Structures are given as structure tokens and as C-alpha cells.
Amino acid sequence: MSALLILAIAFVALTVIGTPLFVAVGVTTALALYLIEIPYTLMAQTGYSSLTPFPLLTIPLFVLAGRLMEVGGMANRMIAIATKLVGAYRGSMGLVTVFACMLFAALSGSGPATTAAIGSVTVPAMRKDGYDVPFAAAITASAGALGSLIPPSNLMIIYGLVSETSIPRLFLAGLIPGFLVTVLLMITTYIIARKRGYGGTGHPFSWKPFLNAAWEGKWSIGAPVLILGGIYGGAFTPTEAAGVAVFYALFVGLFIYRELTVEKIVDALRFTALLTGILILLTPTLAFGQLTAFYDVPTAVQQGITSITENPILVMLLIGVFYIFIGTFMESLAQIVLFTAVFLPLAVSLGIDPVLFGVFTVITCEIGFLTPPLGANLTVAARISGVSMERISVAVLPFILAYIIGMVILILIPDLTLFLPDWVYGAAK
């Protein structure tokens, strides 16, 4: 029996019996080290080096900033702006949810965090407006996934660190795909809502209420302008921008809106600790990723796929199918760390830009947020709405289709992803 087969069986068996993912990967890595007689100190060295990169600090800081902005009143004002902008038409509250998630995604960097922040307000509002609750929860879960695509994105930070790709380029590359997926989600929401007769009550759009809401929420809108403008204006790095975002959220919540309290700040710190605790996965998964080189896995994968086709579009579609499948039961962070080392060399050999591959990877992870049994966004939406994850899983299917359409469009038209980073920073060499 080959060593690779032994490792595959060990990993699958540990996963099936419910072992925590970081333990399953860690045990499999230890077994791999034993089989090729490499000292176990490799895991200790990798564990230390995996948590020392300065840009890694960006993740907890953006999560904390997003949570402070949520409990400090900025999320509610974003929803108010979105509500006044959309007006009272068929599916308007669903459209508001998607639009508000897009705005909040530029603050949180996390799909589950965006789902929780916006959904806690809009799901009850949609229920009151006559929406089927699983459908309302599905809108929130799918739109919340935008938090991982629209910059700043935690998953893009991880991909950038693992692949040694420029994080600012990745952030810029996510903007147009983010808007594209937002439009597709809004179209899907409108079609279903119109067919079922949801919404349509209240006041139609007019400029005065919208301008009033925009003025009231100017500090909320100022946050993404400050964060992204500072990064691309050269004022600070993404990590420094995350620190600025935390202080901005504290300042606005304490002194402008005056909705932040000590209890809310402590809750935000607790939420950040729980959400970023998943970074424990970095140690075993990075070690495991390094071992793929010893086992010559990237070469084997490259030979296997290129024996089927060398067409870059078809290769991306094949990788996409694999990523979507693996995302049903694997955390997105582990998925990126484990498989970027395997598939990125293949993609680069076929002339695919690493930045494009990064955005593509994040979109497949977003679909993983929406697929059971793991489905992080589905879990959050189920908790908010009070309906079962199974019912939401059925209601979210049209939105998964929207993501897949968006993914295919970006594969077919790579310039949609690469235009902004190439325009700002020049074409990659």
C-alpha cells in the first residue's frame, strides 16, 4: 500500500468519525512525517512560523472592527441607507439585505460575520413583510458570503500569505467580481420575490429620505472609504488599515453614535476570539502543505489533470467542481492552505494569473459557506431565523446557482478580475 493511500485513508477516517479538523490534519501530518522519516520538529517549526507573519494580524483586527461597527450602530445605519435607496417594490427588503451585506462586507472581511450582522436586523423585517422565513434566511446567508469576496477579505489574506501573492492586488481584484455576484444575487432575489409576491409595501424611492439616511449614516459609509482609500492611496498597509478600522469603529461608536458600551466591547472581543480561533488550523495545514512537495503531489495532480485536458478554462472548471465538493465538509481556511500548494502550480503552468486563481478560490469557498453539512453561513442564518438548516439548504439553491454563474463568467472573462489591479499596479510580470 502506497504512503499516499495510507495518508488518504487516515485523513478520511478521522474526518468521518468527527475528529476536529485541526486534529485530523495534525495526526495525518505526523503520520506522513513518520512514513518518510522526517523529524517531528518540522511541525513545531512550521507552527511557529505560520503564526508569525505580520499580515496575519489583519484578520482578528478586521473581525473586531466589523463587530464593533455592528454593535456600535453603524450596521443599522447602513441598512437604513440601503432601505431608502431601494424603496418599496417587489422583493425590496430582500434587495436591501443583499445591498447592505455588500456594504458591510467592506468592513468585516468575514462571511459568517456579515451574515450575523445584517441578518439579525433584516430577517425579522422580511418575516414581518410576509417573506417565507427559509427564503429570507437563504438571502442573508448567500449575501453574507460576499464578506469573503469584497475587500477586505480574510480568505484573501490567507491565500496571499500561502501563495506569496500581493494582498492589495487581491483586494482590488475582488471588487468587480464582488459587484458582479451582488448583481446576480439581487436578480435572483427579485425574480423569486416577484413570483411569490413578497414585499411591495411602504414608500417608493424618493431622494429626500435617501439623502437624510445617507447624511445620518455618513460615518458608516466613511469606514470603507477610509479603509480602502487609505490602502490604495498608500497611506497604510492592509494590516495598518485594520488597526485604523478598529480605532475608527471605537471612535464612532463611543463619541458619534454613542451606542458602544463596555459590555458591547467585551462581547466584540469575545466574538473576535471565537471567530479567529480557527487560525489554529494554520499550523497543521501548512505543515501538511509542505509535505505535499516531499510526496510530489503537485506534479502528480498536474500530470493527472493535463492528461485529461490542457485547456485553462476546463482545468479551472474541474478544480472548481473539486473545491465546491470539498467545501461541503472542510473549513475554507484549511481548504485554501491545503490545496493552494497543490493546484496553484498547475494553474500558473497553464498561464493562469495567481491573482485570478485567488479570487476564483475564494468564490468556491463562498459556495462552501452555503452547502451542508458544514455551511458556516447556513448555521448562522439558521440561528438567526429559528428555522432548520435543512429548510434553508433547499431555499439557498438558486443563490448557489448565481454564485456558480458568477464563477463561470470570471473564468471566461479573466479581465473582469485583473483589470483593476493591473490598472493600478501595472501588469504582473
Coordinates of N, CA and C in Angstrom, one line a residue, residues 188-406:
T188 N -31.6 37.3 -8.7 CA -32.2 36.0 -8.2 C -33.3 36.4 -7.1
T189 N -32.9 37.3 -6.2 CA -33.9 37.6 -5.1 C -35.1 38.3 -5.8
Y190 N -34.9 39.2 -6.7 CA -36.1 39.9 -7.3 C -37.0 38.9 -8.1
I191 N -36.4 38.0 -8.8 CA -37.2 37.1 -9.6 C -38.1 36.2 -8.7
I192 N -37.5 35.7 -7.7 CA -38.2 34.8 -6.7 C -39.3 35.6 -6.0
A193 N -38.9 36.7 -5.5 CA -39.8 37.6 -4.7 C -41.0 38.0 -5.5
R194 N -40.7 38.4 -6.8 CA -41.8 38.8 -7.7 C -42.8 37.6 -8.0
K195 N -42.2 36.5 -8.2 CA -43.0 35.3 -8.5 C -43.9 34.9 -7.3
R196 N -43.4 35.1 -6.1 CA -44.1 34.7 -4.9 C -44.9 35.9 -4.3
G197 N -44.7 37.1 -4.8 CA -45.5 38.2 -4.3 C -45.0 38.8 -3.0
Y198 N -43.7 38.7 -2.7 CA -43.2 39.2 -1.4 C -42.9 40.7 -1.5
G199 N -43.2 41.4 -0.4 CA -42.8 42.8 -0.3 C -43.8 43.7 -1.1
G200 N -43.3 45.0 -1.3 CA -44.1 45.9 -2.1 C -44.8 46.9 -1.3
T201 N -44.7 46.8 0.1 CA -45.4 47.7 1.0 C -44.5 48.8 1.4
G202 N -45.0 50.0 1.8 CA -44.2 51.1 2.2 C -44.1 52.2 1.2
H203 N -43.1 53.0 1.3 CA -42.9 54.1 0.4 C -42.0 53.9 -0.8
P204 N -42.3 54.3 -2.0 CA -41.4 54.1 -3.1 C -40.2 55.1 -2.9
F205 N -39.2 54.9 -3.8 CA -37.9 55.7 -3.6 C -38.2 57.1 -3.9
S206 N -37.6 58.0 -3.0 CA -37.6 59.4 -3.3 C -36.2 59.9 -2.7
W207 N -35.8 61.0 -3.3 CA -34.4 61.5 -2.9 C -34.3 62.0 -1.5
K208 N -35.3 62.7 -1.0 CA -35.2 63.3 0.3 C -34.9 62.3 1.4
P209 N -35.8 61.2 1.6 CA -35.5 60.2 2.6 C -34.1 59.6 2.5
F210 N -33.7 59.3 1.2 CA -32.4 58.7 1.0 C -31.3 59.6 1.4
L211 N -31.4 60.9 1.0 CA -30.3 61.8 1.4 C -30.3 62.0 2.9
N212 N -31.4 62.0 3.6 CA -31.4 62.1 5.0 C -30.8 60.9 5.7
A213 N -31.1 59.7 5.1 CA -30.5 58.5 5.7 C -29.0 58.5 5.4
A214 N -28.6 58.9 4.2 CA -27.1 59.0 3.8 C -26.4 59.9 4.8
W215 N -27.0 61.1 5.1 CA -26.4 62.0 6.0 C -26.3 61.5 7.4
E216 N -27.3 60.8 7.8 CA -27.3 60.2 9.2 C -26.2 59.1 9.2
G217 N -26.1 58.4 8.1 CA -25.1 57.3 8.1 C -23.8 57.6 7.5
K218 N -23.4 58.9 7.4 CA -22.2 59.3 6.7 C -21.0 58.7 7.4
W219 N -21.0 58.5 8.7 CA -19.8 57.9 9.4 C -19.7 56.4 9.0
S220 N -20.8 55.8 8.8 CA -20.8 54.4 8.4 C -20.2 54.2 7.0
I221 N -20.7 55.1 6.1 CA -20.1 55.0 4.7 C -18.7 55.4 4.7
G222 N -18.3 56.3 5.6 CA -16.9 56.7 5.7 C -15.9 55.6 6.0
A223 N -16.4 54.6 6.7 CA -15.5 53.5 7.1 C -14.8 52.8 5.9
P224 N -15.6 52.2 4.9 CA -14.9 51.6 3.8 C -14.1 52.6 2.9
V225 N -14.6 53.8 2.9 CA -13.8 54.8 2.1 C -12.4 55.0 2.8
L226 N -12.4 55.1 4.1 CA -11.2 55.3 4.8 C -10.3 54.1 4.7
I227 N -10.8 52.9 4.9 CA -10.0 51.7 4.8 C -9.4 51.5 3.5
L228 N -10.3 51.4 2.4 CA -9.8 51.1 1.1 C -9.1 52.3 0.5
G229 N -9.5 53.5 0.7 CA -8.8 54.6 0.2 C -7.5 54.8 0.8
G230 N -7.3 54.4 2.1 CA -6.0 54.5 2.8 C -5.0 53.5 2.2
I231 N -5.6 52.3 1.9 CA -4.7 51.2 1.4 C -4.2 51.6 0.0
Y232 N -5.1 52.0 -0.9 CA -4.7 52.3 -2.3 C -4.2 53.7 -2.5
G233 N -4.4 54.5 -1.5 CA -3.7 55.8 -1.6 C -2.3 55.8 -1.0
G234 N -1.9 54.6 -0.5 CA -0.6 54.5 0.0 C -0.4 55.0 1.4
A235 N -1.5 55.4 2.1 CA -1.3 55.9 3.5 C -0.9 54.8 4.5
F236 N -1.4 53.6 4.3 CA -1.1 52.5 5.2 C -1.3 51.1 4.5
T237 N -0.7 50.1 5.1 CA -0.8 48.8 4.6 C -2.1 48.2 5.0
P238 N -2.5 47.0 4.4 CA -3.7 46.4 4.9 C -3.8 46.1 6.4
T239 N -2.6 45.7 7.0 CA -2.6 45.5 8.4 C -2.8 46.7 9.2
E240 N -2.1 47.8 8.8 CA -2.3 49.1 9.4 C -3.8 49.6 9.2
A241 N -4.3 49.3 8.0 CA -5.7 49.7 7.8 C -6.7 49.0 8.7
A242 N -6.4 47.8 9.1 CA -7.2 47.0 10.0 C -7.2 47.7 11.4
G243 N -6.0 48.1 11.8 CA -5.9 48.8 13.1 C -6.6 50.1 13.1
V244 N -6.5 50.9 12.0 CA -7.2 52.1 11.8 C -8.7 51.9 11.9
A245 N -9.2 50.8 11.3 CA -10.6 50.4 11.3 C -11.1 50.2 12.7
V246 N -10.3 49.6 13.5 CA -10.7 49.3 14.9 C -10.9 50.6 15.7
F247 N -9.9 51.5 15.5 CA -10.0 52.8 16.2 C -11.1 53.7 15.7
Y248 N -11.3 53.6 14.4 CA -12.5 54.3 13.8 C -13.8 53.8 14.4
A249 N -13.9 52.5 14.5 CA -15.2 51.9 15.0 C -15.4 52.3 16.5
L250 N -14.3 52.3 17.2 CA -14.4 52.7 18.6 C -14.8 54.2 18.7
F251 N -14.1 55.0 17.9 CA -14.4 56.5 18.0 C -15.9 56.8 17.6
V252 N -16.3 56.2 16.5 CA -17.7 56.5 16.1 C -18.7 55.9 17.0
G253 N -18.5 54.7 17.5 CA -19.4 54.0 18.4 C -19.5 54.7 19.8
L254 N -18.3 55.3 20.2 CA -18.3 55.9 21.6 C -18.7 57.3 21.6
F255 N -18.2 58.1 20.6 CA -18.4 59.5 20.6 C -19.3 60.1 19.6
I256 N -19.6 59.4 18.5 CA -20.5 60.0 17.5 C -21.9 59.4 17.7
Y257 N -22.1 58.0 17.6 CA -23.4 57.4 17.8 C -23.7 57.1 19.2
R258 N -22.6 57.0 20.0 CA -22.7 56.7 21.5 C -23.6 55.5 21.8
E259 N -23.4 54.5 21.0 CA -24.1 53.2 21.3 C -23.2 52.1 21.8
L260 N -21.9 52.4 21.8 CA -21.0 51.4 22.3 C -20.9 51.5 23.9
T261 N -20.9 50.3 24.5 CA -20.8 50.3 26.0 C -19.6 49.3 26.3
V262 N -19.2 49.3 27.5 CA -18.2 48.4 27.9 C -18.6 46.9 27.7
E263 N -19.9 46.6 28.0 CA -20.3 45.2 27.7 C -20.3 44.9 26.3
K264 N -20.6 45.8 25.4 CA -20.6 45.5 23.9 C -19.2 45.4 23.4
I265 N -18.2 46.1 24.0 CA -16.8 46.0 23.6 C -16.3 44.6 24.0
V266 N -16.6 44.2 25.3 CA -16.2 42.9 25.8 C -16.8 41.8 24.9
D267 N -18.1 42.0 24.5 CA -18.7 41.0 23.6 C -18.0 40.9 22.3
A268 N -17.6 42.1 21.8 CA -16.9 42.1 20.5 C -15.6 41.4 20.6
L269 N -14.9 41.6 21.7 CA -13.6 40.9 21.9 C -13.8 39.4 22.0
R270 N -14.8 39.0 22.7 CA -15.1 37.6 22.8 C -15.5 37.0 21.4
F271 N -16.3 37.7 20.7 CA -16.7 37.2 19.3 C -15.4 37.1 18.5
T272 N -14.5 38.1 18.5 CA -13.3 38.0 17.7 C -12.5 36.8 18.1
A273 N -12.3 36.6 19.4 CA -11.5 35.4 19.8 C -12.1 34.1 19.3
L274 N -13.4 34.0 19.4 CA -14.0 32.7 18.9 C -13.9 32.6 17.4
L275 N -14.1 33.6 16.7 CA -14.1 33.5 15.2 C -12.7 33.3 14.7
T276 N -11.7 34.0 15.3 CA -10.3 33.9 14.8 C -9.6 32.7 15.4
G277 N -10.2 32.0 16.3 CA -9.6 30.8 16.9 C -9.4 29.7 15.9
I278 N -10.1 29.8 14.7 CA -9.9 28.9 13.6 C -8.5 28.9 13.0
L279 N -7.8 30.0 13.4 CA -6.4 30.1 12.9 C -5.5 29.0 13.4
I280 N -6.0 28.3 14.4 CA -5.2 27.2 14.9 C -5.0 26.1 13.8
L281 N -5.8 26.2 12.8 CA -5.7 25.3 11.6 C -4.4 25.5 10.8
L282 N -3.9 26.7 10.9 CA -2.7 27.1 10.1 C -1.5 26.2 10.4
T283 N -1.3 25.8 11.6 CA -0.1 25.1 11.9 C -0.1 23.7 11.3
P284 N -1.1 22.8 11.5 CA -1.0 21.5 10.9 C -1.2 21.6 9.3
T285 N -2.1 22.5 8.9 CA -2.3 22.5 7.4 C -1.1 23.0 6.6
L286 N -0.4 24.0 7.2 CA 0.8 24.5 6.5 C 1.9 23.4 6.4
A287 N 2.0 22.7 7.6 CA 3.0 21.6 7.6 C 2.6 20.5 6.6
F288 N 1.3 20.2 6.5 CA 0.8 19.2 5.6 C 1.1 19.7 4.2
G289 N 0.8 21.0 3.9 CA 1.1 21.5 2.6 C 2.5 21.4 2.2
Q290 N 3.4 21.6 3.1 CA 4.9 21.5 2.8 C 5.2 20.0 2.5
L291 N 4.5 19.1 3.1 CA 4.8 17.7 2.9 C 4.3 17.2 1.5
T292 N 3.4 18.0 0.9 CA 2.9 17.6 -0.4 C 4.1 17.6 -1.4
A293 N 5.0 18.5 -1.2 CA 6.2 18.6 -2.1 C 7.1 17.3 -1.9
F294 N 7.2 16.8 -0.7 CA 8.0 15.6 -0.5 C 7.4 14.4 -1.2
Y295 N 6.0 14.4 -1.2 CA 5.3 13.3 -1.8 C 5.1 13.6 -3.3
D296 N 5.6 14.7 -3.8 CA 5.4 15.1 -5.2 C 4.0 15.1 -5.7
V297 N 3.1 15.6 -4.7 CA 1.7 15.6 -5.1 C 1.3 16.6 -6.2
P298 N 1.9 17.9 -6.1 CA 1.6 18.8 -7.2 C 1.9 18.3 -8.6
T299 N 3.0 17.6 -8.7 CA 3.4 17.0 -10.0 C 2.4 15.9 -10.5
A300 N 2.0 15.1 -9.5 CA 1.1 14.0 -9.8 C -0.3 14.6 -10.2
V301 N -0.7 15.6 -9.5 CA -2.0 16.3 -9.9 C -1.9 16.9 -11.2
Q302 N -0.8 17.6 -11.5 CA -0.6 18.3 -12.8 C -0.7 17.3 -13.9
Q303 N 0.0 16.1 -13.8 CA 0.0 15.1 -14.8 C -1.3 14.5 -15.0
G304 N -2.0 14.3 -13.9 CA -3.4 13.7 -13.9 C -4.4 14.5 -14.7
I305 N -4.4 15.8 -14.3 CA -5.4 16.7 -14.9 C -5.0 17.1 -16.4
T306 N -3.7 17.3 -16.7 CA -3.3 17.6 -18.0 C -3.4 16.4 -19.0
S307 N -3.5 15.2 -18.4 CA -3.8 14.1 -19.3 C -5.2 14.1 -19.8
I308 N -6.1 14.8 -19.0 CA -7.5 14.9 -19.4 C -7.6 16.1 -20.4
T309 N -7.1 17.2 -20.0 CA -7.2 18.5 -20.8 C -6.1 19.4 -20.4
E310 N -5.6 20.2 -21.3 CA -4.7 21.3 -21.0 C -5.4 22.7 -21.3
N311 N -6.7 22.7 -21.5 CA -7.4 23.9 -21.7 C -7.6 24.6 -20.4
P312 N -7.0 25.8 -20.2 CA -7.1 26.5 -18.9 C -8.5 26.7 -18.3
I313 N -9.5 26.9 -19.2 CA -10.9 27.1 -18.8 C -11.4 25.8 -18.2
L314 N -11.2 24.7 -18.9 CA -11.7 23.4 -18.5 C -11.0 23.0 -17.2
V315 N -9.7 23.3 -17.1 CA -9.0 22.9 -15.9 C -9.5 23.7 -14.7
M316 N -9.8 25.0 -14.9 CA -10.4 25.8 -13.8 C -11.8 25.2 -13.4
L317 N -12.6 24.8 -14.4 CA -13.9 24.2 -14.0 C -13.7 22.9 -13.3
L318 N -12.7 22.1 -13.6 CA -12.5 20.9 -12.9 C -12.1 21.1 -11.5
I319 N -11.2 22.1 -11.3 CA -10.7 22.5 -9.9 C -11.9 23.1 -9.2
G320 N -12.7 23.9 -9.8 CA -13.9 24.4 -9.2 C -14.9 23.4 -8.7
V321 N -15.1 22.4 -9.5 CA -16.0 21.3 -9.0 C -15.4 20.6 -7.8
F322 N -14.1 20.3 -7.8 CA -13.4 19.7 -6.7 C -13.5 20.6 -5.4
Y323 N -13.3 21.9 -5.6 CA -13.3 22.8 -4.5 C -14.7 22.9 -3.8
I324 N -15.7 23.0 -4.7 CA -17.1 23.1 -4.2 C -17.5 21.8 -3.4
F325 N -17.0 20.6 -3.9 CA -17.3 19.4 -3.2 C -16.6 19.3 -1.9
I326 N -15.3 19.7 -1.9 CA -14.5 19.6 -0.7 C -15.0 20.6 0.3
G327 N -15.6 21.7 -0.2 CA -16.0 22.8 0.7 C -17.3 22.4 1.5
T328 N -17.9 21.3 1.1 CA -19.1 20.9 1.9 C -18.8 20.4 3.3
F329 N -17.5 19.9 3.5 CA -17.2 19.4 4.8 C -15.8 19.9 5.3
M330 N -15.2 20.8 4.6 CA -13.9 21.3 5.1 C -14.0 22.8 5.3
E331 N -13.4 23.3 6.4 CA -13.3 24.7 6.6 C -12.6 25.4 5.4
S332 N -13.0 26.6 5.1 CA -12.4 27.3 4.0 C -11.0 27.6 4.2
L333 N -10.6 28.0 5.4 CA -9.2 28.3 5.7 C -8.3 27.1 5.4
A334 N -8.7 25.9 5.9 CA -7.9 24.7 5.6 C -7.9 24.4 4.1
Q335 N -9.0 24.6 3.5 CA -9.1 24.3 2.0 C -8.1 25.1 1.3
I336 N -8.0 26.4 1.6 CA -7.1 27.3 0.9 C -5.6 26.9 1.2
V337 N -5.3 26.6 2.5 CA -3.9 26.3 2.8 C -3.5 25.0 2.2
L338 N -4.4 24.0 2.3 CA -4.0 22.6 1.8 C -3.9 22.6 0.3
F339 N -4.9 23.1 -0.4 CA -5.0 22.9 -1.9 C -4.3 23.9 -2.8
T340 N -4.0 25.1 -2.2 CA -3.3 26.1 -3.0 C -2.0 25.6 -3.4
A341 N -1.3 24.9 -2.5 CA 0.0 24.4 -2.8 C -0.1 23.3 -3.9
V342 N -1.2 22.6 -4.0 CA -1.4 21.5 -4.9 C -1.8 22.1 -6.3
F343 N -2.8 23.0 -6.4 CA -3.4 23.4 -7.6 C -2.7 24.7 -8.2
L344 N -2.2 25.6 -7.4 CA -1.6 26.8 -7.9 C -0.5 26.6 -8.9
P345 N 0.5 25.7 -8.6 CA 1.5 25.4 -9.7 C 0.9 25.0 -11.0
L346 N -0.1 24.1 -11.0 CA -0.8 23.7 -12.2 C -1.4 24.9 -12.9
A347 N -2.1 25.8 -12.2 CA -2.7 26.9 -12.8 C -1.7 27.9 -13.4
V348 N -0.6 28.1 -12.7 CA 0.5 29.0 -13.2 C 1.1 28.4 -14.5
S349 N 1.3 27.1 -14.5 CA 1.9 26.4 -15.6 C 1.1 26.6 -16.9
L350 N -0.3 26.8 -16.7 CA -1.2 26.9 -17.8 C -1.4 28.4 -18.2
G351 N -0.7 29.3 -17.5 CA -0.8 30.7 -17.8 C -1.9 31.5 -17.0
I352 N -2.4 30.9 -16.0 CA -3.5 31.5 -15.2 C -2.8 32.4 -14.1
D353 N -3.2 33.6 -14.0 CA -2.6 34.6 -13.1 C -3.0 34.1 -11.7
P354 N -2.0 34.2 -10.7 CA -2.2 33.8 -9.3 C -3.3 34.6 -8.7
V355 N -3.4 35.9 -9.1 CA -4.5 36.8 -8.5 C -5.8 36.3 -8.9
L356 N -6.0 36.0 -10.2 CA -7.3 35.4 -10.7 C -7.6 34.1 -10.0
F357 N -6.6 33.2 -9.8 CA -6.8 32.0 -9.2 C -7.2 32.2 -7.7
G358 N -6.7 33.2 -7.1 CA -7.1 33.5 -5.7 C -8.5 33.9 -5.6
V359 N -9.0 34.8 -6.5 CA -10.4 35.2 -6.5 C -11.3 34.1 -6.8
F360 N -10.9 33.3 -7.7 CA -11.7 32.0 -8.1 C -11.8 31.1 -6.9
T361 N -10.7 30.9 -6.1 CA -10.6 30.1 -5.0 C -11.6 30.6 -3.9
V362 N -11.6 31.9 -3.7 CA -12.5 32.5 -2.7 C -14.0 32.3 -3.0
I363 N -14.3 32.4 -4.3 CA -15.7 32.2 -4.7 C -16.1 30.8 -4.5
T364 N -15.3 29.8 -4.7 CA -15.6 28.4 -4.5 C -15.8 28.2 -3.0
C365 N -15.0 28.9 -2.2 CA -15.2 28.8 -0.7 C -16.5 29.4 -0.3
E366 N -16.9 30.5 -0.9 CA -18.2 31.1 -0.6 C -19.3 30.1 -0.9
I367 N -19.2 29.4 -1.9 CA -20.2 28.3 -2.2 C -20.2 27.3 -1.1
G368 N -19.0 27.0 -0.6 CA -18.9 26.1 0.6 C -19.6 26.6 1.8
F369 N -19.6 28.0 2.0 CA -20.4 28.5 3.1 C -21.9 28.2 3.1
L370 N -22.3 27.8 1.8 CA -23.8 27.7 1.6 C -24.2 26.2 1.4
T371 N -23.3 25.3 1.6 CA -23.6 23.9 1.4 C -23.4 23.1 2.6
P372 N -24.4 22.3 3.0 CA -24.3 21.4 4.2 C -23.4 20.2 3.9
P373 N -22.9 19.5 4.9 CA -23.2 19.7 6.3 C -22.5 20.8 7.1
L374 N -21.4 21.3 6.5 CA -20.7 22.3 7.3 C -21.4 23.7 7.2
G375 N -21.4 24.3 6.0 CA -22.1 25.5 5.7 C -22.2 26.5 6.8
A376 N -21.0 27.2 7.0 CA -20.9 28.2 8.1 C -22.0 29.2 8.1
N377 N -22.3 29.8 6.9 CA -23.3 30.8 6.8 C -24.7 30.3 7.0
L378 N -25.0 29.0 6.6 CA -26.2 28.4 6.8 C -26.5 28.2 8.3
T379 N -25.4 27.9 9.1 CA -25.5 27.7 10.5 C -25.9 29.0 11.2
V380 N -25.3 30.1 10.8 CA -25.6 31.4 11.3 C -27.0 31.8 11.0
A381 N -27.4 31.6 9.7 CA -28.7 32.0 9.3 C -29.8 31.2 10.0
A382 N -29.5 29.9 10.3 CA -30.5 29.1 11.0 C -30.7 29.6 12.4
R383 N -29.6 30.0 13.0 CA -29.6 30.5 14.4 C -30.4 31.8 14.5
I384 N -30.2 32.7 13.5 CA -30.9 34.0 13.4 C -32.4 33.8 13.2
S385 N -32.7 32.9 12.2 CA -34.1 32.8 11.8 C -35.0 31.9 12.6
G386 N -34.3 30.9 13.3 CA -35.1 29.9 14.1 C -35.6 28.8 13.2
V387 N -35.2 28.6 12.0 CA -35.7 27.5 11.2 C -34.5 26.6 11.0
S388 N -34.8 25.3 10.5 CA -33.8 24.3 10.4 C -32.8 24.6 9.3
M389 N -31.6 24.1 9.4 CA -30.6 24.2 8.4 C -31.0 23.5 7.1
E390 N -31.8 22.4 7.3 CA -32.2 21.6 6.1 C -33.1 22.5 5.2
R391 N -34.1 23.2 5.8 CA -35.0 24.0 5.1 C -34.3 25.2 4.4
I392 N -33.3 25.8 5.0 CA -32.5 26.9 4.4 C -31.7 26.3 3.3
S393 N -31.2 25.1 3.4 CA -30.3 24.5 2.4 C -31.1 24.3 1.1
V394 N -32.4 24.0 1.2 CA -33.2 23.9 -0.1 C -33.4 25.3 -0.6
A395 N -33.8 26.3 0.2 CA -34.1 27.6 -0.3 C -32.9 28.3 -0.9
V396 N -31.7 27.9 -0.5 CA -30.5 28.6 -0.9 C -30.0 28.2 -2.3
L397 N -30.6 27.1 -2.8 CA -30.1 26.5 -4.1 C -30.0 27.5 -5.2
P398 N -31.1 28.4 -5.5 CA -31.0 29.3 -6.6 C -29.8 30.3 -6.4
F399 N -29.5 30.6 -5.1 CA -28.4 31.6 -4.9 C -27.0 30.9 -5.1
I400 N -26.9 29.6 -4.9 CA -25.7 28.9 -5.2 C -25.5 28.9 -6.7
L401 N -26.6 28.7 -7.5 CA -26.6 28.8 -8.9 C -26.0 30.2 -9.4
A402 N -26.5 31.2 -8.7 CA -26.0 32.6 -9.0 C -24.5 32.7 -8.8
Y403 N -24.0 32.1 -7.7 CA -22.5 32.1 -7.5 C -21.8 31.3 -8.6
I404 N -22.3 30.2 -9.0 CA -21.7 29.3 -10.0 C -21.6 30.1 -11.3
I405 N -22.8 30.8 -11.7 CA -22.8 31.6 -12.9 C -21.7 32.7 -12.8
G406 N -21.6 33.3 -11.7 CA -20.6 34.3 -11.5 C -19.2 33.8 -11.6

